[in-house]
PDB file of C-alpha atoms in Angstrom:
ATOM      1  CA  UNK A 111     -39.970 218.467 132.019  1.00  0.00           C
ATOM      2  CA  UNK A 112     -36.246 217.854 131.762  1.00  0.00           C
ATOM      3  CA  UNK A 113     -36.243 214.221 133.089  1.00  0.00           C
ATOM      4  CA  UNK A 114     -34.675 212.744 130.212  1.00  0.00           C
ATOM      5  CA  UNK A 115     -31.586 215.196 130.224  1.00  0.00           C
ATOM      6  CA  UNK A 116     -31.113 215.556 133.766  1.00  0.00           C
ATOM      7  CA  UNK A 117     -31.197 211.267 133.696  1.00  0.00           C
ATOM      8  CA  UNK A 118     -28.535 211.588 130.882  1.00  0.00           C
ATOM      9  CA  UNK A 119     -25.055 209.374 132.035  1.00  0.00           C
ATOM     10  CA  UNK A 120     -26.800 207.988 134.956  1.00  0.00           C
ATOM     11  CA  UNK A 121     -27.610 211.448 136.599  1.00  0.00           C
ATOM     12  CA  UNK A 122     -23.963 212.537 136.366  1.00  0.00           C
ATOM     13  CA  UNK A 123     -24.215 215.530 134.225  1.00  0.00           C
ATOM     14  CA  UNK A 124     -23.302 219.199 134.243  1.00  0.00           C
ATOM     15  CA  UNK A 125     -27.655 219.911 134.302  1.00  0.00           C
ATOM     16  CA  UNK A 126     -28.250 217.643 137.285  1.00  0.00           C
ATOM     17  CA  UNK A 127     -24.748 219.480 139.079  1.00  0.00           C
ATOM     18  CA  UNK A 128     -26.967 222.927 138.414  1.00  0.00           C
ATOM     19  CA  UNK A 129     -30.359 221.607 139.944  1.00  0.00           C
ATOM     20  CA  UNK A 130     -28.719 220.253 142.917  1.00  0.00           C
ATOM     21  CA  UNK A 131     -26.589 223.059 143.925  1.00  0.00           C
ATOM     22  CA  UNK A 132     -30.027 225.000 143.647  1.00  0.00           C
ATOM     23  CA  UNK A 133     -31.552 222.626 145.862  1.00  0.00           C
ATOM     24  CA  UNK A 134     -28.655 222.999 148.192  1.00  0.00           C
ATOM     25  CA  UNK A 135     -28.735 226.963 148.156  1.00  0.00           C
ATOM     26  CA  UNK A 136     -32.084 226.614 150.236  1.00  0.00           C
ATOM     27  CA  UNK A 137     -30.417 224.948 152.890  1.00  0.00           C
ATOM     28  CA  UNK A 138     -27.143 226.819 152.899  1.00  0.00           C
ATOM     29  CA  UNK A 139     -28.895 230.259 152.972  1.00  0.00           C
ATOM     30  CA  UNK A 140     -30.881 230.873 156.343  1.00  0.00           C
ATOM     31  CA  UNK A 141     -34.619 229.962 155.532  1.00  0.00           C
ATOM     32  CA  UNK A 142     -37.676 229.752 158.081  1.00  0.00           C
ATOM     33  CA  UNK A 143     -38.682 226.571 159.456  1.00  0.00           C
ATOM     34  CA  UNK A 144     -41.967 226.789 157.377  1.00  0.00           C
ATOM     35  CA  UNK A 145     -40.059 226.903 154.442  1.00  0.00           C
ATOM     36  CA  UNK A 146     -37.617 224.180 155.391  1.00  0.00           C
ATOM     37  CA  UNK A 147     -40.442 221.997 155.865  1.00  0.00           C
ATOM     38  CA  UNK A 148     -41.284 222.306 152.034  1.00  0.00           C
ATOM     39  CA  UNK A 149     -37.327 222.211 151.047  1.00  0.00           C
ATOM     40  CA  UNK A 150     -37.407 219.000 152.778  1.00  0.00           C
ATOM     41  CA  UNK A 151     -40.178 217.303 150.848  1.00  0.00           C
ATOM     42  CA  UNK A 152     -38.716 218.569 147.658  1.00  0.00           C
ATOM     43  CA  UNK A 153     -35.388 216.939 149.073  1.00  0.00           C
ATOM     44  CA  UNK A 154     -37.375 213.808 149.483  1.00  0.00           C
ATOM     45  CA  UNK A 155     -39.166 213.846 146.238  1.00  0.00           C
ATOM     46  CA  UNK A 156     -35.501 214.672 144.042  1.00  0.00           C
ATOM     47  CA  UNK A 157     -33.459 211.506 146.135  1.00  0.00           C
ATOM     48  CA  UNK A 158     -36.705 209.209 145.180  1.00  0.00           C
ATOM     49  CA  UNK A 159     -37.073 210.184 141.454  1.00  0.00           C
ATOM     50  CA  UNK A 160     -32.899 210.562 140.823  1.00  0.00           C
ATOM     51  CA  UNK A 161     -31.275 207.889 143.564  1.00  0.00           C
ATOM     52  CA  UNK A 162     -28.205 206.986 140.824  1.00  0.00           C
ATOM     53  CA  UNK A 163     -27.550 210.901 141.032  1.00  0.00           C
ATOM     54  CA  UNK A 164     -26.482 210.354 144.527  1.00  0.00           C
ATOM     55  CA  UNK A 165     -25.443 206.527 144.732  1.00  0.00           C
ATOM     56  CA  UNK A 166     -23.588 205.839 141.501  1.00  0.00           C
ATOM     57  CA  UNK A 167     -20.442 207.356 140.185  1.00  0.00           C
ATOM     58  CA  UNK A 168     -18.951 210.374 141.781  1.00  0.00           C
ATOM     59  CA  UNK A 169     -19.987 210.552 145.622  1.00  0.00           C
ATOM     60  CA  UNK A 170     -19.731 214.400 145.571  1.00  0.00           C
ATOM     61  CA  UNK A 171     -23.463 215.199 145.557  1.00  0.00           C
ATOM     62  CA  UNK A 172     -24.043 212.447 148.113  1.00  0.00           C
ATOM     63  CA  UNK A 173     -21.126 213.871 150.248  1.00  0.00           C
ATOM     64  CA  UNK A 174     -22.744 217.537 149.771  1.00  0.00           C
ATOM     65  CA  UNK A 175     -26.518 216.317 150.555  1.00  0.00           C
ATOM     66  CA  UNK A 176     -25.033 214.630 153.475  1.00  0.00           C
ATOM     67  CA  UNK A 177     -23.352 217.253 155.007  1.00  0.00           C
ATOM     68  CA  UNK A 178     -25.959 220.126 154.780  1.00  0.00           C
ATOM     69  CA  UNK A 179     -28.457 217.577 156.365  1.00  0.00           C
ATOM     70  CA  UNK A 180     -26.285 216.779 158.946  1.00  0.00           C
ATOM     71  CA  UNK A 181     -26.089 220.514 159.454  1.00  0.00           C
ATOM     72  CA  UNK A 182     -29.921 220.477 159.832  1.00  0.00           C
ATOM     73  CA  UNK A 183     -29.901 217.898 162.723  1.00  0.00           C
ATOM     74  CA  UNK A 184     -28.055 220.605 164.427  1.00  0.00           C
ATOM     75  CA  UNK A 185     -30.442 223.287 163.949  1.00  0.00           C
ATOM     76  CA  UNK A 186     -31.937 224.957 167.037  1.00  0.00           C
ATOM     77  CA  UNK A 187     -35.729 224.333 165.789  1.00  0.00           C
ATOM     78  CA  UNK A 188     -37.174 220.890 166.877  1.00  0.00           C
ATOM     79  CA  UNK A 189     -39.390 220.503 163.973  1.00  0.00           C
ATOM     80  CA  UNK A 190     -36.057 221.337 161.587  1.00  0.00           C
ATOM     81  CA  UNK A 191     -34.065 218.838 163.576  1.00  0.00           C
ATOM     82  CA  UNK A 192     -37.039 216.045 163.373  1.00  0.00           C
ATOM     83  CA  UNK A 193     -37.232 216.700 159.818  1.00  0.00           C
ATOM     84  CA  UNK A 194     -34.263 216.419 158.839  1.00  0.00           C
ATOM     85  CA  UNK A 195     -33.349 213.187 160.882  1.00  0.00           C
ATOM     86  CA  UNK A 196     -36.264 211.570 158.885  1.00  0.00           C
ATOM     87  CA  UNK A 197     -34.692 212.443 155.277  1.00  0.00           C
ATOM     88  CA  UNK A 198     -31.588 211.385 156.518  1.00  0.00           C
ATOM     89  CA  UNK A 199     -33.416 208.120 157.373  1.00  0.00           C
ATOM     90  CA  UNK A 200     -35.062 208.210 154.083  1.00  0.00           C
ATOM     91  CA  UNK A 201     -31.867 208.906 152.446  1.00  0.00           C
ATOM     92  CA  UNK A 202     -29.972 205.771 154.156  1.00  0.00           C
ATOM     93  CA  UNK A 203     -33.112 203.538 153.502  1.00  0.00           C
ATOM     94  CA  UNK A 204     -33.117 204.949 149.608  1.00  0.00           C
ATOM     95  CA  UNK A 205     -29.133 203.542 149.699  1.00  0.00           C
ATOM     96  CA  UNK A 206     -29.976 200.139 150.781  1.00  0.00           C
ATOM     97  CA  UNK A 207     -32.339 200.001 148.477  1.00  0.00           C
ATOM     98  CA  UNK A 208     -30.354 200.752 145.322  1.00  0.00           C
ATOM     99  CA  UNK A 209     -27.769 198.659 146.688  1.00  0.00           C
ATOM    100  CA  UNK A 210     -30.361 195.764 146.348  1.00  0.00           C
ATOM    101  CA  UNK A 211     -30.484 195.742 149.957  1.00  0.00           C
ATOM    102  CA  UNK A 212     -27.007 194.755 150.637  1.00  0.00           C
ATOM    103  CA  UNK A 213     -25.182 197.875 152.696  1.00  0.00           C
ATOM    104  CA  UNK A 214     -25.406 201.473 153.002  1.00  0.00           C
ATOM    105  CA  UNK A 215     -21.795 201.484 152.415  1.00  0.00           C
ATOM    106  CA  UNK A 216     -21.741 205.238 150.372  1.00  0.00           C
ATOM    107  CA  UNK A 217     -24.106 207.274 152.944  1.00  0.00           C
ATOM    108  CA  UNK A 218     -22.163 205.756 155.850  1.00  0.00           C
ATOM    109  CA  UNK A 219     -18.573 207.003 154.405  1.00  0.00           C
ATOM    110  CA  UNK A 220     -20.303 210.536 153.339  1.00  0.00           C
ATOM    111  CA  UNK A 221     -22.081 210.656 156.843  1.00  0.00           C
ATOM    112  CA  UNK A 222     -19.319 210.328 158.798  1.00  0.00           C
ATOM    113  CA  UNK A 223     -16.831 212.000 156.492  1.00  0.00           C
ATOM    114  CA  UNK A 224     -19.500 215.028 156.860  1.00  0.00           C
ATOM    115  CA  UNK A 225     -19.549 214.790 160.386  1.00  0.00           C
ATOM    116  CA  UNK A 226     -16.075 214.644 160.832  1.00  0.00           C
ATOM    117  CA  UNK A 227     -15.878 218.189 158.886  1.00  0.00           C
ATOM    118  CA  UNK A 228     -18.967 219.803 160.583  1.00  0.00           C
ATOM    119  CA  UNK A 229     -16.930 219.094 163.861  1.00  0.00           C
ATOM    120  CA  UNK A 230     -13.826 221.229 162.297  1.00  0.00           C
ATOM    121  CA  UNK A 231     -16.447 223.925 160.789  1.00  0.00           C
ATOM    122  CA  UNK A 232     -19.208 224.626 163.290  1.00  0.00           C
ATOM    123  CA  UNK A 233     -18.669 222.809 166.243  1.00  0.00           C
ATOM    124  CA  UNK A 234     -21.424 220.481 166.023  1.00  0.00           C
ATOM    125  CA  UNK A 235     -21.992 217.216 168.642  1.00  0.00           C
ATOM    126  CA  UNK A 236     -24.263 218.637 171.736  1.00  0.00           C
ATOM    127  CA  UNK A 237     -27.912 217.848 173.039  1.00  0.00           C
ATOM    128  CA  UNK A 238     -29.697 219.077 169.371  1.00  0.00           C
ATOM    129  CA  UNK A 239     -27.255 216.761 167.185  1.00  0.00           C
ATOM    130  CA  UNK A 240     -28.001 213.627 170.138  1.00  0.00           C
ATOM    131  CA  UNK A 241     -31.616 213.895 170.023  1.00  0.00           C
ATOM    132  CA  UNK A 242     -31.302 213.548 166.356  1.00  0.00           C
ATOM    133  CA  UNK A 243     -29.234 210.540 166.170  1.00  0.00           C
ATOM    134  CA  UNK A 244     -32.047 209.261 168.905  1.00  0.00           C
ATOM    135  CA  UNK A 245     -34.828 210.248 166.181  1.00  0.00           C
ATOM    136  CA  UNK A 246     -32.967 208.092 163.177  1.00  0.00           C
ATOM    137  CA  UNK A 247     -32.731 205.120 165.701  1.00  0.00           C
ATOM    138  CA  UNK A 248     -35.917 205.496 166.557  1.00  0.00           C
ATOM    139  CA  UNK A 249     -37.137 205.512 163.019  1.00  0.00           C
ATOM    140  CA  UNK A 250     -34.975 202.382 161.900  1.00  0.00           C
ATOM    141  CA  UNK A 251     -36.374 200.295 165.177  1.00  0.00           C
ATOM    142  CA  UNK A 252     -39.932 200.703 163.924  1.00  0.00           C
ATOM    143  CA  UNK A 253     -39.496 200.241 160.304  1.00  0.00           C
ATOM    144  CA  UNK A 254     -41.268 197.097 159.738  1.00  0.00           C
ATOM    145  CA  UNK A 255     -40.407 196.762 156.046  1.00  0.00           C
ATOM    146  CA  UNK A 256     -36.987 196.691 157.144  1.00  0.00           C
ATOM    147  CA  UNK A 257     -37.356 194.712 160.245  1.00  0.00           C
ATOM    148  CA  UNK A 258     -36.061 191.184 159.034  1.00  0.00           C
ATOM    149  CA  UNK A 259     -33.275 192.594 156.800  1.00  0.00           C
ATOM    150  CA  UNK A 260     -29.560 194.015 158.080  1.00  0.00           C
ATOM    151  CA  UNK A 261     -30.562 197.795 157.420  1.00  0.00           C
ATOM    152  CA  UNK A 262     -31.883 198.690 161.264  1.00  0.00           C
ATOM    153  CA  UNK A 263     -27.907 196.950 162.151  1.00  0.00           C
ATOM    154  CA  UNK A 264     -26.264 199.036 159.915  1.00  0.00           C
ATOM    155  CA  UNK A 265     -28.172 202.311 160.699  1.00  0.00           C
ATOM    156  CA  UNK A 266     -27.248 201.498 164.384  1.00  0.00           C
ATOM    157  CA  UNK A 267     -23.554 200.886 164.029  1.00  0.00           C
ATOM    158  CA  UNK A 268     -23.472 204.087 161.618  1.00  0.00           C
ATOM    159  CA  UNK A 269     -25.010 206.483 164.611  1.00  0.00           C
ATOM    160  CA  UNK A 270     -22.784 204.370 167.008  1.00  0.00           C
ATOM    161  CA  UNK A 271     -19.659 205.347 164.697  1.00  0.00           C
ATOM    162  CA  UNK A 272     -20.986 209.153 164.741  1.00  0.00           C
ATOM    163  CA  UNK A 273     -21.162 208.951 168.439  1.00  0.00           C
ATOM    164  CA  UNK A 274     -17.249 207.895 168.765  1.00  0.00           C
ATOM    165  CA  UNK A 275     -16.631 210.773 166.848  1.00  0.00           C
ATOM    166  CA  UNK A 276     -18.443 213.137 168.960  1.00  0.00           C
ATOM    167  CA  UNK A 277     -17.052 211.307 172.065  1.00  0.00           C
ATOM    168  CA  UNK A 278     -13.211 211.983 170.893  1.00  0.00           C
ATOM    169  CA  UNK A 279     -14.037 215.496 169.848  1.00  0.00           C
ATOM    170  CA  UNK A 280     -15.464 216.128 173.425  1.00  0.00           C
ATOM    171  CA  UNK A 281     -12.133 215.057 174.803  1.00  0.00           C
ATOM    172  CA  UNK A 282     -10.201 217.509 172.104  1.00  0.00           C
ATOM    173  CA  UNK A 283     -12.339 220.655 173.202  1.00  0.00           C
ATOM    174  CA  UNK A 284     -10.965 219.778 176.445  1.00  0.00           C
ATOM    175  CA  UNK A 285      -7.579 220.014 175.517  1.00  0.00           C
ATOM    176  CA  UNK A 286      -8.120 222.848 172.762  1.00  0.00           C
ATOM    177  CA  UNK A 287      -5.670 224.969 174.817  1.00  0.00           C
ATOM    178  CA  UNK A 288      -2.761 222.145 175.106  1.00  0.00           C
ATOM    179  CA  UNK A 289      -2.032 222.137 171.191  1.00  0.00           C
ATOM    180  CA  UNK A 290       0.060 219.113 171.677  1.00  0.00           C
ATOM    181  CA  UNK A 291      -2.340 216.999 173.266  1.00  0.00           C
ATOM    182  CA  UNK A 292      -5.110 218.048 170.886  1.00  0.00           C
ATOM    183  CA  UNK A 293      -3.246 216.919 167.745  1.00  0.00           C
ATOM    184  CA  UNK A 294      -2.368 213.744 169.369  1.00  0.00           C
ATOM    185  CA  UNK A 295      -5.613 212.744 169.959  1.00  0.00           C
ATOM    186  CA  UNK A 296      -6.521 213.802 166.069  1.00  0.00           C
ATOM    187  CA  UNK A 297      -3.442 211.692 164.963  1.00  0.00           C
ATOM    188  CA  UNK A 298      -5.217 208.509 166.719  1.00  0.00           C
ATOM    189  CA  UNK A 299      -8.561 209.368 165.395  1.00  0.00           C
ATOM    190  CA  UNK A 300      -6.884 209.630 162.006  1.00  0.00           C
ATOM    191  CA  UNK A 301      -5.252 206.363 162.144  1.00  0.00           C
ATOM    192  CA  UNK A 302      -8.515 204.576 163.446  1.00  0.00           C
ATOM    193  CA  UNK A 303      -9.866 205.144 159.693  1.00  0.00           C
ATOM    194  CA  UNK A 304      -6.602 203.864 158.461  1.00  0.00           C
ATOM    195  CA  UNK A 305      -8.553 201.508 156.254  1.00  0.00           C
ATOM    196  CA  UNK A 306     -11.001 203.952 154.975  1.00  0.00           C
ATOM    197  CA  UNK A 307      -8.563 206.558 153.026  1.00  0.00           C
ATOM    198  CA  UNK A 308     -11.021 209.101 152.523  1.00  0.00           C
ATOM    199  CA  UNK A 309     -11.839 209.624 156.542  1.00  0.00           C
ATOM    200  CA  UNK A 310      -8.215 209.695 157.215  1.00  0.00           C
ATOM    201  CA  UNK A 311      -8.019 212.460 154.655  1.00  0.00           C
ATOM    202  CA  UNK A 312     -10.397 214.140 156.069  1.00  0.00           C
ATOM    203  CA  UNK A 313      -8.931 214.017 159.464  1.00  0.00           C
ATOM    204  CA  UNK A 314      -5.408 214.960 158.392  1.00  0.00           C
ATOM    205  CA  UNK A 315      -6.660 217.842 156.892  1.00  0.00           C
ATOM    206  CA  UNK A 316      -8.076 218.849 160.117  1.00  0.00           C
ATOM    207  CA  UNK A 317      -5.240 218.571 161.563  1.00  0.00           C
ATOM    208  CA  UNK A 318      -3.288 220.259 159.253  1.00  0.00           C
ATOM    209  CA  UNK A 319      -5.707 223.237 159.836  1.00  0.00           C
ATOM    210  CA  UNK A 320      -4.573 223.111 163.937  1.00  0.00           C
ATOM    211  CA  UNK A 321      -0.665 223.154 163.196  1.00  0.00           C
ATOM    212  CA  UNK A 322      -1.149 225.830 160.866  1.00  0.00           C
ATOM    213  CA  UNK A 323      -3.298 227.969 163.278  1.00  0.00           C
ATOM    214  CA  UNK A 324      -0.285 227.473 165.965  1.00  0.00           C
ATOM    215  CA  UNK A 325       2.269 228.103 163.700  1.00  0.00           C
ATOM    216  CA  UNK A 326       3.611 224.832 163.254  1.00  0.00           C
ATOM    217  CA  UNK A 327       4.518 224.718 159.362  1.00  0.00           C
ATOM    218  CA  UNK A 328       6.516 221.994 159.130  1.00  0.00           C
ATOM    219  CA  UNK A 329       4.280 219.617 160.763  1.00  0.00           C
ATOM    220  CA  UNK A 330       1.317 220.867 158.961  1.00  0.00           C
ATOM    221  CA  UNK A 331       3.326 220.229 155.242  1.00  0.00           C
ATOM    222  CA  UNK A 332       3.915 216.803 156.899  1.00  0.00           C
ATOM    223  CA  UNK A 333       0.028 216.134 157.284  1.00  0.00           C
ATOM    224  CA  UNK A 334      -0.083 217.041 153.355  1.00  0.00           C
ATOM    225  CA  UNK A 335       2.391 215.139 152.639  1.00  0.00           C
ATOM    226  CA  UNK A 336       0.929 211.866 153.942  1.00  0.00           C
ATOM    227  CA  UNK A 337      -2.459 212.870 151.998  1.00  0.00           C
ATOM    228  CA  UNK A 338      -0.798 213.342 148.934  1.00  0.00           C
ATOM    229  CA  UNK A 339       0.564 209.450 149.867  1.00  0.00           C
ATOM    230  CA  UNK A 340      -2.791 208.143 150.362  1.00  0.00           C
ATOM    231  CA  UNK A 341      -4.034 209.548 146.872  1.00  0.00           C
ATOM    232  CA  UNK A 342      -0.590 208.173 145.442  1.00  0.00           C
ATOM    233  CA  UNK A 343      -0.975 204.952 146.773  1.00  0.00           C
ATOM    234  CA  UNK A 344      -4.811 204.862 145.651  1.00  0.00           C
ATOM    235  CA  UNK A 345      -4.100 205.879 141.892  1.00  0.00           C
ATOM    236  CA  UNK A 346      -0.911 203.382 141.920  1.00  0.00           C
ATOM    237  CA  UNK A 347      -3.635 200.579 142.897  1.00  0.00           C
ATOM    238  CA  UNK A 348      -6.267 202.105 140.197  1.00  0.00           C
ATOM    239  CA  UNK A 349      -3.265 201.476 137.686  1.00  0.00           C
ATOM    240  CA  UNK A 350      -3.351 205.061 137.078  1.00  0.00           C
ATOM    241  CA  UNK A 351       0.439 206.115 138.705  1.00  0.00           C
ATOM    242  CA  UNK A 352       3.631 204.247 138.794  1.00  0.00           C
ATOM    243  CA  UNK A 353       4.904 205.098 142.116  1.00  0.00           C
ATOM    244  CA  UNK A 354       2.348 205.129 144.954  1.00  0.00           C
ATOM    245  CA  UNK A 355       3.946 206.447 148.344  1.00  0.00           C
ATOM    246  CA  UNK A 356       7.596 205.680 147.938  1.00  0.00           C
ATOM    247  CA  UNK A 357       7.418 208.790 145.327  1.00  0.00           C
ATOM    248  CA  UNK A 358       7.418 211.080 148.349  1.00  0.00           C
ATOM    249  CA  UNK A 359      10.223 209.177 150.101  1.00  0.00           C
ATOM    250  CA  UNK A 360      12.850 211.562 149.214  1.00  0.00           C
ATOM    251  CA  UNK A 361      11.051 214.438 151.300  1.00  0.00           C
ATOM    252  CA  UNK A 362      10.658 212.289 154.244  1.00  0.00           C
ATOM    253  CA  UNK A 363      11.036 208.716 155.528  1.00  0.00           C
ATOM    254  CA  UNK A 364       8.443 209.169 157.719  1.00  0.00           C
ATOM    255  CA  UNK A 365       6.252 208.455 154.543  1.00  0.00           C
ATOM    256  CA  UNK A 366       6.455 204.667 155.113  1.00  0.00           C
TER     257      UNK A 366
END
């Protein structure tokens, strides 16, 4: 009924946000497996009808959806895991088609970011989540329409990267009673995403939380200054801020 209004400004509008948030509520509030089946069907329809809401402009809706679906990939119900994995695969495929069969850069970035956040928030990564990753890989291998394109390779690369993050997290779990070692592992993970500022920021925020929890407030502050410098550098390159990271040199020489 409101398709025209929903498609205004390339689907970047307040009505779209409200409709999307309503869909998300069904994933955020506990539902039965039977109800979730219908929620996933509704989301498939929603993504299929309004792809530009997710793959164009701001990445907020894409990020929120990825986070909630990933949470369902760790669900205790096998049928919900399978449905969530199928929706995730469909979502990546739509991203690939929307980008004229070039890449899935946006969903790749938002999924890694979602995994990184979920590790800090809900502690995912066990056999249930690994099972969901295997389902996604099976979809990629069996998709005949995508066989001669680079999409299956991109899906495999993404699941491989997610596993790398999960392995690093498992190491962190071993050292959770050793705050210095734990932060050291977080720091090396943040550094491995030096070329992807959004993910580096996610891990620096996670590091700051651990420092604050341990009462190491100056170290937490250092993480936040690094995040601010990353954003300043990004704004400078966009021509929106004149200083970049040197704006923080008067606070700490570490900012270099």
